[in-house]
mmCIF file of N, CA and C in Angstrom:
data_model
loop_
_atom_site.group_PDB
_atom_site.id
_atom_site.type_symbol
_atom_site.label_atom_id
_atom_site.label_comp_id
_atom_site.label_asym_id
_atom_site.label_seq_id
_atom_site.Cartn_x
_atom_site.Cartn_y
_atom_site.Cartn_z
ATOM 1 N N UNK O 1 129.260 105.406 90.227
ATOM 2 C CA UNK O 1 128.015 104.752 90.605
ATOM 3 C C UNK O 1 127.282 105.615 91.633
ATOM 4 N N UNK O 2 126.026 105.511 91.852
ATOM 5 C CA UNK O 2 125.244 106.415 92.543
ATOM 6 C C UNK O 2 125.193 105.460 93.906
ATOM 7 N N UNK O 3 124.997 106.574 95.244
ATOM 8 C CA UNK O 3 124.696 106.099 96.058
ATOM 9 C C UNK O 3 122.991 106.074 96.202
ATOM 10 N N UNK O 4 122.377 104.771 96.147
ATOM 11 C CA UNK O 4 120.970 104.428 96.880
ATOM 12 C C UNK O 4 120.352 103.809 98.177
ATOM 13 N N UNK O 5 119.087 103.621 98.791
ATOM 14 C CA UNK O 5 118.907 103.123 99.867
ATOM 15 C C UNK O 5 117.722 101.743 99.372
ATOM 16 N N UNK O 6 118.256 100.890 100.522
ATOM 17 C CA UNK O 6 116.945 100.083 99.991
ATOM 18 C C UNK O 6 116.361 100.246 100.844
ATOM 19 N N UNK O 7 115.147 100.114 100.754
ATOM 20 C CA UNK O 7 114.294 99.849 101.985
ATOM 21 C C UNK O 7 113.561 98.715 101.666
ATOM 22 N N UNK O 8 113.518 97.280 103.178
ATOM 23 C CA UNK O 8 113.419 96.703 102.899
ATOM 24 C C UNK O 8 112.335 95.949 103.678
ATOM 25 N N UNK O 9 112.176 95.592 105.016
ATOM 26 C CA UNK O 9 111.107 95.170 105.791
ATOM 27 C C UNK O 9 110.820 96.338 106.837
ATOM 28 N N UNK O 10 109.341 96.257 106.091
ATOM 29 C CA UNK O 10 108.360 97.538 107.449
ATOM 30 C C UNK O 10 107.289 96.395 108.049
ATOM 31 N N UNK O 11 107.651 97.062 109.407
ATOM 32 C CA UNK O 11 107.164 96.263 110.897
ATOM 33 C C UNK O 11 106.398 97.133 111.073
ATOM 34 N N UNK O 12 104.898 96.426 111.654
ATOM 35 C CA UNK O 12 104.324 97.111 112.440
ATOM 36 C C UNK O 12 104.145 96.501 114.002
ATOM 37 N N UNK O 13 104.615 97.437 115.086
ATOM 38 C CA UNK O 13 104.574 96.497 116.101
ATOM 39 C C UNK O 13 103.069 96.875 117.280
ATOM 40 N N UNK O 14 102.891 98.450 116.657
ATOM 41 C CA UNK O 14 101.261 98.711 117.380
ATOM 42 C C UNK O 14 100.801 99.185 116.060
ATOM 43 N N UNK O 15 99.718 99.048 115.736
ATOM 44 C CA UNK O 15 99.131 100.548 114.772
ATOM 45 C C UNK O 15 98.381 101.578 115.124
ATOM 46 N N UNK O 16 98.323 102.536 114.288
ATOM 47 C CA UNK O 16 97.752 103.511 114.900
ATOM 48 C C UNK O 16 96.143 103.786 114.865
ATOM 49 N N UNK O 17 95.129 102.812 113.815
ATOM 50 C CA UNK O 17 93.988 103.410 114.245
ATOM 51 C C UNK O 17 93.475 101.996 114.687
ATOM 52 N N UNK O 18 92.384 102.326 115.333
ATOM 53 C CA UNK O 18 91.550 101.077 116.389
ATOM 54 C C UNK O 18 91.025 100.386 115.515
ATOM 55 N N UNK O 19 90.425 100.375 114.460
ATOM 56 C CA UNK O 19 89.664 99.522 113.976
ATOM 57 C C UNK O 19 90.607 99.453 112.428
ATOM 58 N N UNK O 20 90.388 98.513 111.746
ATOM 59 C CA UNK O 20 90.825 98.475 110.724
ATOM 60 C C UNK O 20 92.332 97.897 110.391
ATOM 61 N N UNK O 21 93.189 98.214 109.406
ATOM 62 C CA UNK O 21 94.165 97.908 109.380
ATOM 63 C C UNK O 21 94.823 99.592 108.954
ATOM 64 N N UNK O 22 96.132 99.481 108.934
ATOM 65 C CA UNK O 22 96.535 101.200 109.372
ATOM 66 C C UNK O 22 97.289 101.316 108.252
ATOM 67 N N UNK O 23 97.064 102.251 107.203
ATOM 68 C CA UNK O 23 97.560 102.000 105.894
ATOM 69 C C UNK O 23 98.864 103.097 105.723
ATOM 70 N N UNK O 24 99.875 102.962 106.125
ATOM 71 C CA UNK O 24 101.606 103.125 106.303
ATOM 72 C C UNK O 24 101.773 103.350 104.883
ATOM 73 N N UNK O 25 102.472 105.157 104.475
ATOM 74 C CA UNK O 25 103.099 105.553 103.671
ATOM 75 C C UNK O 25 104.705 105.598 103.755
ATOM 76 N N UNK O 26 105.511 105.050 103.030
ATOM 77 C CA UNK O 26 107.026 105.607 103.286
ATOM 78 C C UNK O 26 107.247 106.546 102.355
ATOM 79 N N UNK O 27 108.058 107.573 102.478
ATOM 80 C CA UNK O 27 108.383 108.912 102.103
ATOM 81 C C UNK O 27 109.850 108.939 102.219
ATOM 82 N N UNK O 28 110.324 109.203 100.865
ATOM 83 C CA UNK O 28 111.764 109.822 100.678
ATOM 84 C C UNK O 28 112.043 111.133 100.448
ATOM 85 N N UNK O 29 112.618 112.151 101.421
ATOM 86 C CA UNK O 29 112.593 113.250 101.051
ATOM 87 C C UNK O 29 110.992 113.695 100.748
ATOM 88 N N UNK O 30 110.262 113.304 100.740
ATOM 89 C CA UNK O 30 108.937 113.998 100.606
ATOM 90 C C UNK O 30 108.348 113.587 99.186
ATOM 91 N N UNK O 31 108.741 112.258 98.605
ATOM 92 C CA UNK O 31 108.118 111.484 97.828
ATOM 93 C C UNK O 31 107.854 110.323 98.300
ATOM 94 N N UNK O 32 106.277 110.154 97.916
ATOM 95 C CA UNK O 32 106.127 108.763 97.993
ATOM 96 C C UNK O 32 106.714 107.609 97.402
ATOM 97 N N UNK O 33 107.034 106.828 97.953
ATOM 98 C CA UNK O 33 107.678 105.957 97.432
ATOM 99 C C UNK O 33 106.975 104.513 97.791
ATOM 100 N N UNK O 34 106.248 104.429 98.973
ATOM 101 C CA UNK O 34 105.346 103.265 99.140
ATOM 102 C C UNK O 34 104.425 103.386 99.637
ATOM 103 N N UNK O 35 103.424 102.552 99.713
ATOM 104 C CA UNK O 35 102.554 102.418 100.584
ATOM 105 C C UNK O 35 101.743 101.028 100.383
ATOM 106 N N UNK O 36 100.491 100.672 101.413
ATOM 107 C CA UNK O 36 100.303 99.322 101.745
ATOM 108 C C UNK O 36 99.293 99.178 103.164
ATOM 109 N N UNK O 37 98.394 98.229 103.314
ATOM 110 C CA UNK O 37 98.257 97.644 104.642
ATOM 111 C C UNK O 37 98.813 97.245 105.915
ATOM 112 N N UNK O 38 98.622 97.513 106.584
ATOM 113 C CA UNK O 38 99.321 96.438 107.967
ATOM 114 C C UNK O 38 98.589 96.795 109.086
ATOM 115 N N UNK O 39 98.372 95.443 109.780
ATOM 116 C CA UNK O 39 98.005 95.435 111.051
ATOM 117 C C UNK O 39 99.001 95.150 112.052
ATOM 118 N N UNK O 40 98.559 95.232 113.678
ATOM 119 C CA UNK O 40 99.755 95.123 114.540
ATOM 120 C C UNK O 40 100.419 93.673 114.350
ATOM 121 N N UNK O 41 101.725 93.521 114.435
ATOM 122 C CA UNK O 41 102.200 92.171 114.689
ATOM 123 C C UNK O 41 102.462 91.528 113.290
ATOM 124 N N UNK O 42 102.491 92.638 112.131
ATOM 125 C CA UNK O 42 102.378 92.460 110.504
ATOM 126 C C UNK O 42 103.663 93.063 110.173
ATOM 127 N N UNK O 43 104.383 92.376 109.230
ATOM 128 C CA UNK O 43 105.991 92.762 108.223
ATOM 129 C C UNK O 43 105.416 92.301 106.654
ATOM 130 N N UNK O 44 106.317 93.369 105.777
ATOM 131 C CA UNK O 44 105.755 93.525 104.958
ATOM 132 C C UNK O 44 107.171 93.741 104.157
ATOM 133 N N UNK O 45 107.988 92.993 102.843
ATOM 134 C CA UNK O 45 109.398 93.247 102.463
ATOM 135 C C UNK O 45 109.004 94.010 101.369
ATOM 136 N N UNK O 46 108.899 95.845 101.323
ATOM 137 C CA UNK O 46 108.430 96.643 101.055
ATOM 138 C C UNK O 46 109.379 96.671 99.224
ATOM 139 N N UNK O 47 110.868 96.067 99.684
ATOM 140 C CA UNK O 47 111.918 95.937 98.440
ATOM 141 C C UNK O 47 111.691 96.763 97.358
ATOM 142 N N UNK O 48 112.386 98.595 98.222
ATOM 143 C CA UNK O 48 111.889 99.305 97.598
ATOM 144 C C UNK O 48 113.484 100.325 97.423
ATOM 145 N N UNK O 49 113.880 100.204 96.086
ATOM 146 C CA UNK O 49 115.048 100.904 96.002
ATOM 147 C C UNK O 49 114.969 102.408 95.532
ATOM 148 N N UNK O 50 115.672 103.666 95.886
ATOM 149 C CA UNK O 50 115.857 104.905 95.958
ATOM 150 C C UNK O 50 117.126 105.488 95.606
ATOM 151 N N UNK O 51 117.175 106.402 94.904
ATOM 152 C CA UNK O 51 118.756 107.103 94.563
ATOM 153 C C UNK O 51 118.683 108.357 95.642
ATOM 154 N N UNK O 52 120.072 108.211 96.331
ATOM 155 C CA UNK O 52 120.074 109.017 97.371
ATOM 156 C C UNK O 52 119.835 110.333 96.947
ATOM 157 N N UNK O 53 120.751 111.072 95.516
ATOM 158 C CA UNK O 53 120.505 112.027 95.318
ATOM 159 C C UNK O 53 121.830 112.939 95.737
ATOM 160 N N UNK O 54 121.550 114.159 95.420
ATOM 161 C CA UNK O 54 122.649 115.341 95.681
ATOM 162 C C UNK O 54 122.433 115.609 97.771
ATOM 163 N N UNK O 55 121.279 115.398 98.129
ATOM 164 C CA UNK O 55 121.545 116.001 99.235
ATOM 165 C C UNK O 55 121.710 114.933 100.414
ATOM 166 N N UNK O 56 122.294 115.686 101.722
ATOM 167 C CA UNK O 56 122.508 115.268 102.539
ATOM 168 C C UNK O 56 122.569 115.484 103.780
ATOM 169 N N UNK O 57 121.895 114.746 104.750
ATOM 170 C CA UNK O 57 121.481 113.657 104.742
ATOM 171 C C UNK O 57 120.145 113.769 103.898
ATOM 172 N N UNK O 58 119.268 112.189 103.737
ATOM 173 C CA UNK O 58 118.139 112.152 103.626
ATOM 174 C C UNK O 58 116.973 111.456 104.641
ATOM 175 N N UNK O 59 115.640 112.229 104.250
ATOM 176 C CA UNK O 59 114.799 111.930 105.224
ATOM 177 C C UNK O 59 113.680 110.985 104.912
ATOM 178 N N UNK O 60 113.661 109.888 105.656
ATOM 179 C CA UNK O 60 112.677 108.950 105.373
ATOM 180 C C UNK O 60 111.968 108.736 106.372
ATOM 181 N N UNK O 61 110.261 109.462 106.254
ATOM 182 C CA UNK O 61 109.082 109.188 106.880
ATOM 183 C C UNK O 61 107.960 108.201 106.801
ATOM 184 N N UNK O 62 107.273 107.922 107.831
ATOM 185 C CA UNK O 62 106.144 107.322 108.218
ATOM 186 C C UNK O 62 105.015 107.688 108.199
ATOM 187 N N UNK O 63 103.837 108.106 107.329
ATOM 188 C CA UNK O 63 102.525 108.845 107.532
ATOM 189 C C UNK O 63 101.396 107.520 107.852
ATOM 190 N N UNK O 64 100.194 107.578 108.418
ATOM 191 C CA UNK O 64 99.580 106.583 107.910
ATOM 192 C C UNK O 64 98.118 107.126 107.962
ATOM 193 N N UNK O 65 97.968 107.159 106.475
ATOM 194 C CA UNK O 65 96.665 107.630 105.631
ATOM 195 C C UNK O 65 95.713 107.523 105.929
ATOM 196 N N UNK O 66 94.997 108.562 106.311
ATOM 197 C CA UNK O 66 93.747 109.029 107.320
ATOM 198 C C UNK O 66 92.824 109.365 106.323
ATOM 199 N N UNK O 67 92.072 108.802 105.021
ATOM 200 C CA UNK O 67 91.277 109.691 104.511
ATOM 201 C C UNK O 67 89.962 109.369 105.251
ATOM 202 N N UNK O 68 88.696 110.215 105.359
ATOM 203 C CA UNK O 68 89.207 111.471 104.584
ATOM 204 C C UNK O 68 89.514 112.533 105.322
ATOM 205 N N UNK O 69 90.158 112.133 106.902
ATOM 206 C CA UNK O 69 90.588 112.871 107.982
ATOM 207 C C UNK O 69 92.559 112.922 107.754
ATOM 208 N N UNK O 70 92.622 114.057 108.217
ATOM 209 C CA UNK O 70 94.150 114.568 107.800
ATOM 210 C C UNK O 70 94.996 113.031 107.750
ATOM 211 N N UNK O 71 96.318 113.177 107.422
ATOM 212 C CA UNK O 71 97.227 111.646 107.766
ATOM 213 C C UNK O 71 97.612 111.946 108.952
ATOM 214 N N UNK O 72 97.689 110.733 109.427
ATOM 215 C CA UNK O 72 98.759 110.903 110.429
ATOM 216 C C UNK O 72 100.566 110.555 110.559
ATOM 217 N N UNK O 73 101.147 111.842 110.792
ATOM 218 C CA UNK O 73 102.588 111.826 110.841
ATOM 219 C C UNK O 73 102.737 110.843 112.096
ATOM 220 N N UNK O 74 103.957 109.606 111.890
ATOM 221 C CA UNK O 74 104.131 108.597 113.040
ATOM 222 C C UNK O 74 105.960 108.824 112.925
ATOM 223 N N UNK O 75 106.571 109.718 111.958
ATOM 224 C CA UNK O 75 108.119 109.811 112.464
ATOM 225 C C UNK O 75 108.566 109.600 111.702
ATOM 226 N N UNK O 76 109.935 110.221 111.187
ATOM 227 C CA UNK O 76 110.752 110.210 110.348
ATOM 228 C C UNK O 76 112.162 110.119 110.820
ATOM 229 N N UNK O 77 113.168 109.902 110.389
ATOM 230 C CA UNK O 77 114.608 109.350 110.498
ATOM 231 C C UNK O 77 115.556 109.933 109.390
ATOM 232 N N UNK O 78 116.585 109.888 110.102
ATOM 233 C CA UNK O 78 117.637 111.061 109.053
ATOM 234 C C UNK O 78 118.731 109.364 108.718
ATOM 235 N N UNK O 79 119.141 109.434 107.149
ATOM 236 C CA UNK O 79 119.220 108.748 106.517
ATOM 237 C C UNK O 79 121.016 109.245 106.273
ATOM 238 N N UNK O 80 122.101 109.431 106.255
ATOM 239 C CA UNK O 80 123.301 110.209 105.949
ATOM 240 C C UNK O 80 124.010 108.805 104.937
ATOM 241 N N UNK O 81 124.522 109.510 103.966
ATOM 242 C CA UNK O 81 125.714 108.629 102.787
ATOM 243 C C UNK O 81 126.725 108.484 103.493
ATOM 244 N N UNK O 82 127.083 108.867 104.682
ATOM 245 C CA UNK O 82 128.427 107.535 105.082
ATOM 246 C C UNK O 82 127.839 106.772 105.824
ATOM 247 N N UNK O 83 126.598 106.507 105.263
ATOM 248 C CA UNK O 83 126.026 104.881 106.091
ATOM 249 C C UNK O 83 126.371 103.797 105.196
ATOM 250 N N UNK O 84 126.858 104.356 103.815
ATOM 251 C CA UNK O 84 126.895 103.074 102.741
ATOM 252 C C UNK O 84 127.773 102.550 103.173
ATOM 253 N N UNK O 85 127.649 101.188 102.786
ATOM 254 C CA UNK O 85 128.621 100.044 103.330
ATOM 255 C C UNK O 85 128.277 99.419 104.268
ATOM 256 N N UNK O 86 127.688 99.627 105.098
ATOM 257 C CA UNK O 86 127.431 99.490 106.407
ATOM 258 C C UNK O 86 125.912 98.364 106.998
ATOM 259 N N UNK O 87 125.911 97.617 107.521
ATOM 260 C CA UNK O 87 125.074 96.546 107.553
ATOM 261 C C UNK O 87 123.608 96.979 107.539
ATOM 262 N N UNK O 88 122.783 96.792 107.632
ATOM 263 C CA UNK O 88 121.321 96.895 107.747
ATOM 264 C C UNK O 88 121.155 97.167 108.795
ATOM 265 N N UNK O 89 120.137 98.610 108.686
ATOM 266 C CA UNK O 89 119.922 99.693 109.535
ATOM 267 C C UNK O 89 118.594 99.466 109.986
ATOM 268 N N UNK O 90 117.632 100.138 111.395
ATOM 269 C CA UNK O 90 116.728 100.165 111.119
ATOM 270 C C UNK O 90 115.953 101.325 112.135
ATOM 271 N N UNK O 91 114.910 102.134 111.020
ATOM 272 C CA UNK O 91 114.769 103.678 111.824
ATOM 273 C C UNK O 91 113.167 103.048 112.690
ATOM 274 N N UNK O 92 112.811 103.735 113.648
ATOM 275 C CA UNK O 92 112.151 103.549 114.248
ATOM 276 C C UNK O 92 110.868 104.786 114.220
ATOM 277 N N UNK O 93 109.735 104.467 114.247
ATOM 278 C CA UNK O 93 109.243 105.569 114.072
ATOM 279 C C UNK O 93 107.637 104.856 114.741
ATOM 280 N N UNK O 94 107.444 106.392 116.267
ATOM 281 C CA UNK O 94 106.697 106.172 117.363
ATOM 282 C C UNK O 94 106.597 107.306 117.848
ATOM 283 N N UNK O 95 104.943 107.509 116.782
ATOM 284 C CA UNK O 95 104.539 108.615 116.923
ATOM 285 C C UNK O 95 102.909 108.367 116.913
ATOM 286 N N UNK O 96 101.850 109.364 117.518
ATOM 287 C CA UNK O 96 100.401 109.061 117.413
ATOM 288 C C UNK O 96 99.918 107.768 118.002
ATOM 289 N N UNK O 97 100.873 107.128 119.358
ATOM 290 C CA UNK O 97 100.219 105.865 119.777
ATOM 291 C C UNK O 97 100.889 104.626 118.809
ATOM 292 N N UNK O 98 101.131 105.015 117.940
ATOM 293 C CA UNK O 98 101.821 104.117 116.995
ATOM 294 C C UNK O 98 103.350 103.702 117.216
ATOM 295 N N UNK O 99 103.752 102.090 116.189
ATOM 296 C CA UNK O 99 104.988 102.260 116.713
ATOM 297 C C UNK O 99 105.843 101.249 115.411
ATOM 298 N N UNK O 100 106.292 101.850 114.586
ATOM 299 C CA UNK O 100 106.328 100.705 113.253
ATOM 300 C C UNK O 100 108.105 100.489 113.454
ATOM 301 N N UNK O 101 108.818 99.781 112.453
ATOM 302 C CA UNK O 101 110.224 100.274 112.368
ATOM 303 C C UNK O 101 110.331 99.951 110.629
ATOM 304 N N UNK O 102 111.541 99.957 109.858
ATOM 305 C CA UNK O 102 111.314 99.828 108.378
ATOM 306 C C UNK O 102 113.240 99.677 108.849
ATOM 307 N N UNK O 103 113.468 98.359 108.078
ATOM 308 C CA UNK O 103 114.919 98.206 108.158
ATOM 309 C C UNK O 103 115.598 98.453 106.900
ATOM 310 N N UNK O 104 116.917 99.170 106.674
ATOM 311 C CA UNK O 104 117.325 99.763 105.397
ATOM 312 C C UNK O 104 118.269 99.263 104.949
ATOM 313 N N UNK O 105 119.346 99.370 104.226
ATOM 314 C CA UNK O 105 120.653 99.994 104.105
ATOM 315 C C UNK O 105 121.034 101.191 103.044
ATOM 316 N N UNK O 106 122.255 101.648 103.110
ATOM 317 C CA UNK O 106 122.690 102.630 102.139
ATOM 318 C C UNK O 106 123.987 102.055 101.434
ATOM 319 N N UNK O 107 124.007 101.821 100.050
ATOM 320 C CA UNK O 107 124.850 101.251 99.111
ATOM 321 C C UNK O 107 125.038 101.724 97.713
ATOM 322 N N UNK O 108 125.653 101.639 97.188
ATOM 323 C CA UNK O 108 126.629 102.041 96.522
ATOM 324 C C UNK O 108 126.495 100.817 94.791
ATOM 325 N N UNK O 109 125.889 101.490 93.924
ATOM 326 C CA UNK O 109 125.285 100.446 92.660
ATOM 327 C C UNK O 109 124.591 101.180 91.690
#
C-alpha cells in the first residue's frame, strides 16, 4: 500500500492582503493541489488526499495568489513518512504578515 497525506483543515488566523479575502494555494512538492478563499478567523476542510511518492521528506507550501502582482510565498513545512501512523499534525505557516496553519496526517492506504 502506498504511503499518502491528507490534508485536511486550513486556518486562517491573519491574512495577508488588506482588503479582500486572501486566496491560499496548497502545494505538494510543487504541485498544486488546492486552492480557495479565506478571510481572517475562516477554516476551510480542504479534504484533500496526496500519494507521498518516492521522495523524502515532502514539502507542503502556502502561496497566496497575488494576480496580477507576483504570489505571495507565506511558508512551507517538511512533511517526513515516519509520520504515518501518527495523530494529526499541523504545519504552521507565517510569512508576509500572514499567519494560516493546515492540519494533516501521514497514512498508510
Amino acid at each position: 500500500m502506498a504511503l499518502q497525506v491528507h490534508f485536511a483543515i486550513l486556518g486562517c488566523v491573519e491574512q495577508e492582503d488588506t482588503f479582500g479575502d486572501d486566496t491560499p494555494v496548497i502545494r505538494w512538492n510543487g504541485q498544486e493541489t488546492w486552492s480557495g478563499e479565506l478571510d481572517s478567523g475562516e477554516e476551510v476542510d480542504t479534504n484533500h488526499f496526496v500519494l507521498f511518492g518516492d521522495s523524502d521528506p515532502g514539502i507542503v507550501s502556502l502561496t497566496e495568489r497575488d494576480w496580477p502582482d507576483a504570489d505571495d510565498h507565506l511558508g512551507h513545512h517538511t512533511i517526513r513518512k515516519d509520520e504515518v501512523g501518527q495523530d494529526w499534525r499541523r504545519a504552521i505557516f507565517r510569512s508576509d504578515e500572514a499567519s494560516y496553519y493546515l492540519d494533516y496526517q501521514v497514512f498508510e492506504g
